[in-house]
Amino acid sequence: MTRRLRYLRTSPTERARAARTLLGRAGIVSVAVLAWLAPYRTTALAREAPLAMHCAEFAGAVLSAELIALPTAGAQIESAAMIGATAPGNQQGGEYCRITGRIKALEPTTPDIRFDLNLPRRWNGRALQIGGGGYNGVVVSGTGVMPFSPDRAPLAQGYATFGDDSGHVGDSSLAVFGLVDEAVTNFGYAHLKKTHDVALALIARAYGRPPQRMYFAGGSTGGREGYTVMQRFPDDYDGVIANSPALNFSGVRLLGVKLGQAEYGKPGGFVAPALLERVYQRTLAVCDRLDGAADGIVSDVDACRTHEADIIDSLRCPLDPGASATALSATSPDACLNDAQLATLLVMRDGLSLPYRLAWDVSGYRGYNVFQGTQLTGSLGLAHQPQRLPVPAFHANGYLFAQGDGYIRYFVARDPQFDSLRFDPQRPGKYRAQLIELSHTIGAMNPDLSRYIARGGKLITLQGLADEVISPNQTIAYHDALVARFGVEAVDGFMRLYMVPGFQHGSGVFIPSVDLLGALDNWVTRGVAPETLTATDIAAATNGRSRPLCRYPRFPRYAGKGNLNLASSFICAQP
């Protein structure tokens, strides 16, 4: 340990000299990191030795708190070892140095931030931070293929990759850490910066220079994290991929509570899966062909919305003088929607409107495309059981309600026994201040991306128009807010938004596979802005067909001839 720590320390004079010499050409590297790097840059080891010869030197090393811009108690490297190209489980096609560690919390009751960092022997000079999902709680390893991307992992392409657990342990459904203030701050935004700074220092130490480009990629919670780093730490990143982003985190959790109340707090409000499937099939019958192709995908969502009233009327239980609608639907649960069941679906369609403002003047949450091709019977859809569990579960009680329930219990009320069915999102009473504070800490609705834009940062966002977890209309609304603030030309200069018909939250009748990282890197390094992309469907039933990924607001329309399974048979049409 003495030998390891010796090269991690420098005198103040050496730090100042290193900072003056290197700051101008390091870009995103802080003065503290440059000083920490200085003694290593001048050694023969840094210039000549392969990574394998000094990977193990990181094991047991301690990084001081001054290397991290946000308050911590420093970082500890727990393991560091080369992973051979033929080692069991290594699918990356080459050797890499795998480093694991933890960033120490300030308070003894706060969990540390656990992180993984992977340093490829053949480095391309770039680094990629990868976001998490749900409530996080599991370390993002950074070794695998990015979701909905081609088979070659970023690590195999030469990227140094890293991720973390956001500062607590547990699966993505557990919100218990909401009782711990420092853990909430870490989850909201601080873990991103802390892990970034530690990884940056280690990358610079390993290769003798900082990365030329720093990227971030994530979806859902990871998508929120992508927007968060642009808003809070714009100097740290050159490009971001932020898919299906949970931008309005507080809003979607509050809507989930309101949805659960409609399902379980109102007599007859539960909508059985068979009836949800009937709703979905009815929307397909009316809207599938509006884009010119009978392919099981509702692509022209705007045109479908004009038929919504007729769709709802066709699903509503008829008025029968001899029997109530509730009795009729109870007798034939998959036949029609009673008033309470329709009210449940309209809660999801209409979203949430609040009589007060959350952070960044947010006043609610945009609704979902319930009657435009969104299937609500999957594992992340609405409730599958008519009884609410004491602790709501994803499949039994619906993803949105289960996650919203945990948010209210642990983050808002801070009472594990609190009954979220008694919580009124519109009139939160004594919890209002806590809700507003949380929306500042966890959320990415700040439309001020001026610093990120000015630095030349780029952004790609992909989301399904049939997403049942993150409302596609909330993502569109944020994009439109950027246009209102900066103008179309400025937004087009840094952002690409691709709304994908038929794609849900990781599932759907069309699941796109496309190389977004390649598109982002090409944009950042060569100035080639992506336009229409081609996505291959990886849904089991239709694997291999392709469609154009059209820039919002365009959508794929069948050209009238050609193979329905080929993207070349479609054009990107204006709504």
mmCIF file of N, CA, C and O in Angstrom, residues 7-8 33 36-37 40 51 54 57-59 61-63 67 75-77 79-80 97 99-102 115-119 123 160 162 195-211:
data_model
loop_
_atom_site.group_PDB
_atom_site.id
_atom_site.type_symbol
_atom_site.label_atom_id
_atom_site.label_comp_id
_atom_site.label_asym_id
_atom_site.label_seq_id
_atom_site.Cartn_x
_atom_site.Cartn_y
_atom_site.Cartn_z
ATOM 1 N N TYR A 7 2.946 7.195 -5.298
ATOM 2 C CA TYR A 7 2.804 7.887 -6.579
ATOM 3 C C TYR A 7 1.467 8.595 -6.698
ATOM 4 O O TYR A 7 1.217 9.291 -7.679
ATOM 5 N N LEU A 8 0.589 8.451 -5.718
ATOM 6 C CA LEU A 8 -0.664 9.200 -5.736
ATOM 7 C C LEU A 8 -0.529 10.554 -5.067
ATOM 8 O O LEU A 8 -1.452 11.335 -5.060
ATOM 9 N N VAL A 33 -7.157 17.029 -10.756
ATOM 10 C CA VAL A 33 -6.857 15.805 -11.499
ATOM 11 C C VAL A 33 -5.530 15.931 -12.215
ATOM 12 O O VAL A 33 -4.727 14.995 -12.255
ATOM 13 N N TRP A 36 -2.783 15.413 -9.811
ATOM 14 C CA TRP A 36 -2.699 14.001 -9.442
ATOM 15 C C TRP A 36 -2.036 13.186 -10.540
ATOM 16 O O TRP A 36 -1.297 12.239 -10.305
ATOM 17 N N LEU A 37 -2.283 13.597 -11.801
ATOM 18 C CA LEU A 37 -1.750 12.904 -12.961
ATOM 19 C C LEU A 37 -0.283 13.226 -13.210
ATOM 20 O O LEU A 37 0.458 12.398 -13.757
ATOM 21 N N TYR A 40 2.833 10.864 -12.874
ATOM 22 C CA TYR A 40 2.732 9.648 -13.665
ATOM 23 C C TYR A 40 3.013 9.916 -15.129
ATOM 24 O O TYR A 40 3.578 9.078 -15.827
ATOM 25 N N LEU A 51 -0.783 -1.433 -20.732
ATOM 26 C CA LEU A 51 -1.736 -1.320 -19.640
ATOM 27 C C LEU A 51 -1.665 -2.518 -18.704
ATOM 28 O O LEU A 51 -1.783 -2.377 -17.484
ATOM 29 N N HIS A 54 0.616 -2.301 -15.536
ATOM 30 C CA HIS A 54 0.346 -1.450 -14.381
ATOM 31 C C HIS A 54 -1.126 -1.438 -13.960
ATOM 32 O O HIS A 54 -1.509 -0.708 -13.069
ATOM 33 N N GLU A 57 -1.580 -2.143 -10.307
ATOM 34 C CA GLU A 57 -1.100 -1.093 -9.414
ATOM 35 C C GLU A 57 -2.245 -0.256 -8.828
ATOM 36 O O GLU A 57 -2.071 0.408 -7.804
ATOM 37 N N PHE A 58 -3.401 -0.290 -9.474
ATOM 38 C CA PHE A 58 -4.518 0.501 -8.969
ATOM 39 C C PHE A 58 -5.170 -0.120 -7.739
ATOM 40 O O PHE A 58 -5.821 0.580 -6.961
ATOM 41 N N ALA A 59 -5.040 -1.430 -7.566
ATOM 42 C CA ALA A 59 -5.717 -2.106 -6.468
ATOM 43 C C ALA A 59 -5.291 -1.526 -5.131
ATOM 44 O O ALA A 59 -4.109 -1.395 -4.831
ATOM 45 N N ALA A 61 -5.614 1.513 -4.136
ATOM 46 C CA ALA A 61 -5.287 2.939 -4.175
ATOM 47 C C ALA A 61 -6.411 3.780 -3.580
ATOM 48 O O ALA A 61 -7.582 3.409 -3.606
ATOM 49 N N VAL A 62 -6.038 4.931 -3.039
ATOM 50 C CA VAL A 62 -6.991 5.871 -2.461
ATOM 51 C C VAL A 62 -6.935 7.169 -3.245
ATOM 52 O O VAL A 62 -5.846 7.705 -3.507
ATOM 53 N N LEU A 63 -8.081 7.665 -3.650
ATOM 54 C CA LEU A 63 -8.180 8.946 -4.323
ATOM 55 C C LEU A 63 -8.700 9.964 -3.324
ATOM 56 O O LEU A 63 -9.729 9.742 -2.679
ATOM 57 N N LEU A 67 -10.024 15.438 -5.606
ATOM 58 C CA LEU A 67 -10.145 15.064 -7.011
ATOM 59 C C LEU A 67 -11.593 15.056 -7.488
ATOM 60 O O LEU A 67 -11.851 14.912 -8.672
ATOM 61 N N ALA A 75 -12.260 8.288 -2.481
ATOM 62 C CA ALA A 75 -12.622 7.038 -3.136
ATOM 63 C C ALA A 75 -11.577 5.970 -2.860
ATOM 64 O O ALA A 75 -10.395 6.272 -2.678
ATOM 65 N N GLN A 76 -12.016 4.730 -2.837
ATOM 66 C CA GLN A 76 -11.165 3.580 -2.570
ATOM 67 C C GLN A 76 -11.289 2.584 -3.712
ATOM 68 O O GLN A 76 -12.398 2.197 -4.082
ATOM 69 N N ILE A 77 -10.143 2.193 -4.295
ATOM 70 C CA ILE A 77 -10.143 1.163 -5.323
ATOM 71 C C ILE A 77 -10.094 -0.194 -4.620
ATOM 72 O O ILE A 77 -9.186 -0.462 -3.833
ATOM 73 N N SER A 79 -10.540 -3.405 -6.346
ATOM 74 C CA SER A 79 -9.886 -4.438 -7.150
ATOM 75 C C SER A 79 -9.491 -3.861 -8.490
ATOM 76 O O SER A 79 -10.117 -2.910 -8.990
ATOM 77 N N ALA A 80 -8.448 -4.435 -9.059
ATOM 78 C CA ALA A 80 -7.988 -4.036 -10.387
ATOM 79 C C ALA A 80 -7.240 -5.214 -10.991
ATOM 80 O O ALA A 80 -6.251 -5.688 -10.412
ATOM 81 N N CYS A 97 -8.597 -3.800 -18.526
ATOM 82 C CA CYS A 97 -8.345 -3.691 -17.090
ATOM 83 C C CYS A 97 -9.661 -3.353 -16.413
ATOM 84 O O CYS A 97 -10.279 -2.329 -16.729
ATOM 85 N N ILE A 99 -11.593 -2.324 -13.091
ATOM 86 C CA ILE A 99 -11.391 -1.676 -11.797
ATOM 87 C C ILE A 99 -12.737 -1.554 -11.098
ATOM 88 O O ILE A 99 -13.718 -1.109 -11.706
ATOM 89 N N THR A 100 -12.789 -1.939 -9.846
ATOM 90 C CA THR A 100 -13.993 -1.735 -9.038
ATOM 91 C C THR A 100 -13.618 -0.918 -7.809
ATOM 92 O O THR A 100 -12.494 -1.001 -7.312
ATOM 93 N N GLY A 101 -14.557 -0.120 -7.344
ATOM 94 C CA GLY A 101 -14.264 0.692 -6.173
ATOM 95 C C GLY A 101 -15.519 1.311 -5.609
ATOM 96 O O GLY A 101 -16.644 1.014 -6.036
ATOM 97 N N ARG A 102 -15.303 2.190 -4.634
ATOM 98 C CA ARG A 102 -16.432 2.884 -4.020
ATOM 99 C C ARG A 102 -16.020 4.301 -3.671
ATOM 100 O O ARG A 102 -14.867 4.563 -3.311
ATOM 101 N N PHE A 115 -18.755 1.644 -7.966
ATOM 102 C CA PHE A 115 -18.578 1.882 -9.397
ATOM 103 C C PHE A 115 -17.681 0.822 -10.015
ATOM 104 O O PHE A 115 -16.878 0.167 -9.338
ATOM 105 N N ASP A 116 -17.830 0.664 -11.319
ATOM 106 C CA ASP A 116 -16.970 -0.183 -12.138
ATOM 107 C C ASP A 116 -16.381 0.670 -13.255
ATOM 108 O O ASP A 116 -17.085 1.536 -13.821
ATOM 109 N N LEU A 117 -15.128 0.406 -13.589
ATOM 110 C CA LEU A 117 -14.453 1.095 -14.693
ATOM 111 C C LEU A 117 -13.708 0.049 -15.504
ATOM 112 O O LEU A 117 -13.011 -0.807 -14.942
ATOM 113 N N ASN A 118 -13.853 0.114 -16.824
ATOM 114 C CA ASN A 118 -13.212 -0.839 -17.730
ATOM 115 C C ASN A 118 -12.298 -0.091 -18.703
ATOM 116 O O ASN A 118 -12.752 0.810 -19.416
ATOM 117 N N LEU A 119 -11.029 -0.476 -18.705
ATOM 118 C CA LEU A 119 -10.023 0.201 -19.523
ATOM 119 C C LEU A 119 -9.493 -0.771 -20.573
ATOM 120 O O LEU A 119 -8.744 -1.702 -20.246
ATOM 121 N N TRP A 123 -7.263 1.308 -26.667
ATOM 122 C CA TRP A 123 -8.153 2.420 -26.333
ATOM 123 C C TRP A 123 -8.334 3.334 -27.533
ATOM 124 O O TRP A 123 -7.355 3.668 -28.228
ATOM 125 N N ALA A 160 -13.318 3.377 -23.085
ATOM 126 C CA ALA A 160 -13.258 3.173 -21.641
ATOM 127 C C ALA A 160 -14.673 3.390 -21.119
ATOM 128 O O ALA A 160 -15.284 4.433 -21.374
ATOM 129 N N PHE A 162 -17.713 3.099 -17.925
ATOM 130 C CA PHE A 162 -17.890 3.074 -16.479
ATOM 131 C C PHE A 162 -19.335 3.365 -16.104
ATOM 132 O O PHE A 162 -20.087 3.977 -16.863
ATOM 133 N N THR A 195 -18.833 9.974 -9.793
ATOM 134 C CA THR A 195 -18.273 8.845 -10.538
ATOM 135 C C THR A 195 -17.501 9.330 -11.756
ATOM 136 O O THR A 195 -16.435 8.793 -12.086
ATOM 137 N N HIS A 196 -18.029 10.326 -12.430
ATOM 138 C CA HIS A 196 -17.321 10.901 -13.580
ATOM 139 C C HIS A 196 -15.928 11.360 -13.186
ATOM 140 O O HIS A 196 -14.931 11.057 -13.868
ATOM 141 N N ASP A 197 -15.817 12.103 -12.091
ATOM 142 C CA ASP A 197 -14.526 12.670 -11.706
ATOM 143 C C ASP A 197 -13.527 11.589 -11.309
ATOM 144 O O ASP A 197 -12.341 11.669 -11.643
ATOM 145 N N VAL A 198 -14.000 10.578 -10.594
ATOM 146 C CA VAL A 198 -13.109 9.475 -10.214
ATOM 147 C C VAL A 198 -12.652 8.713 -11.454
ATOM 148 O O VAL A 198 -11.455 8.415 -11.622
ATOM 149 N N ALA A 199 -13.598 8.385 -12.333
ATOM 150 C CA ALA A 199 -13.245 7.648 -13.548
ATOM 151 C C ALA A 199 -12.281 8.445 -14.414
ATOM 152 O O ALA A 199 -11.323 7.894 -14.980
ATOM 153 N N LEU A 200 -12.500 9.742 -14.511
ATOM 154 C CA LEU A 200 -11.636 10.584 -15.333
ATOM 155 C C LEU A 200 -10.203 10.574 -14.810
ATOM 156 O O LEU A 200 -9.240 10.463 -15.583
ATOM 157 N N ALA A 201 -10.060 10.672 -13.496
ATOM 158 C CA ALA A 201 -8.731 10.650 -12.911
ATOM 159 C C ALA A 201 -8.039 9.310 -13.166
ATOM 160 O O ALA A 201 -6.841 9.261 -13.487
ATOM 161 N N LEU A 202 -8.789 8.210 -13.049
ATOM 162 C CA LEU A 202 -8.201 6.895 -13.257
ATOM 163 C C LEU A 202 -7.863 6.658 -14.723
ATOM 164 O O LEU A 202 -6.836 6.040 -15.045
ATOM 165 N N ILE A 203 -8.712 7.113 -15.619
ATOM 166 C CA ILE A 203 -8.427 6.976 -17.054
ATOM 167 C C ILE A 203 -7.154 7.743 -17.414
ATOM 168 O O ILE A 203 -6.272 7.229 -18.118
ATOM 169 N N ALA A 204 -7.074 8.961 -16.929
ATOM 170 C CA ALA A 204 -5.886 9.768 -17.211
ATOM 171 C C ALA A 204 -4.638 9.122 -16.634
ATOM 172 O O ALA A 204 -3.563 9.139 -17.249
ATOM 173 N N ARG A 205 -4.758 8.542 -15.444
ATOM 174 C CA ARG A 205 -3.619 7.873 -14.830
ATOM 175 C C ARG A 205 -3.212 6.634 -15.626
ATOM 176 O O ARG A 205 -2.037 6.366 -15.830
ATOM 177 N N ALA A 206 -4.191 5.879 -16.097
ATOM 178 C CA ALA A 206 -3.904 4.627 -16.786
ATOM 179 C C ALA A 206 -3.245 4.833 -18.141
ATOM 180 O O ALA A 206 -2.304 4.119 -18.503
ATOM 181 N N TYR A 207 -3.726 5.823 -18.875
ATOM 182 C CA TYR A 207 -3.242 6.013 -20.234
ATOM 183 C C TYR A 207 -2.253 7.172 -20.374
ATOM 184 O O TYR A 207 -1.706 7.387 -21.454
ATOM 185 N N GLY A 208 -2.061 7.918 -19.289
ATOM 186 C CA GLY A 208 -1.147 9.046 -19.363
ATOM 187 C C GLY A 208 -1.736 10.288 -19.982
ATOM 188 O O GLY A 208 -1.045 11.287 -20.179
ATOM 189 N N ARG A 209 -3.036 10.255 -20.265
ATOM 190 C CA ARG A 209 -3.709 11.423 -20.843
ATOM 191 C C ARG A 209 -5.209 11.266 -20.625
ATOM 192 O O ARG A 209 -5.710 10.141 -20.499
ATOM 193 N N PRO A 210 -5.929 12.359 -20.576
ATOM 194 C CA PRO A 210 -7.392 12.280 -20.418
ATOM 195 C C PRO A 210 -8.043 11.877 -21.728
ATOM 196 O O PRO A 210 -7.427 11.941 -22.800
ATOM 197 N N PRO A 211 -9.290 11.445 -21.694
ATOM 198 C CA PRO A 211 -9.979 11.103 -22.946
ATOM 199 C C PRO A 211 -10.190 12.333 -23.814
ATOM 200 O O PRO A 211 -10.393 13.439 -23.326
#
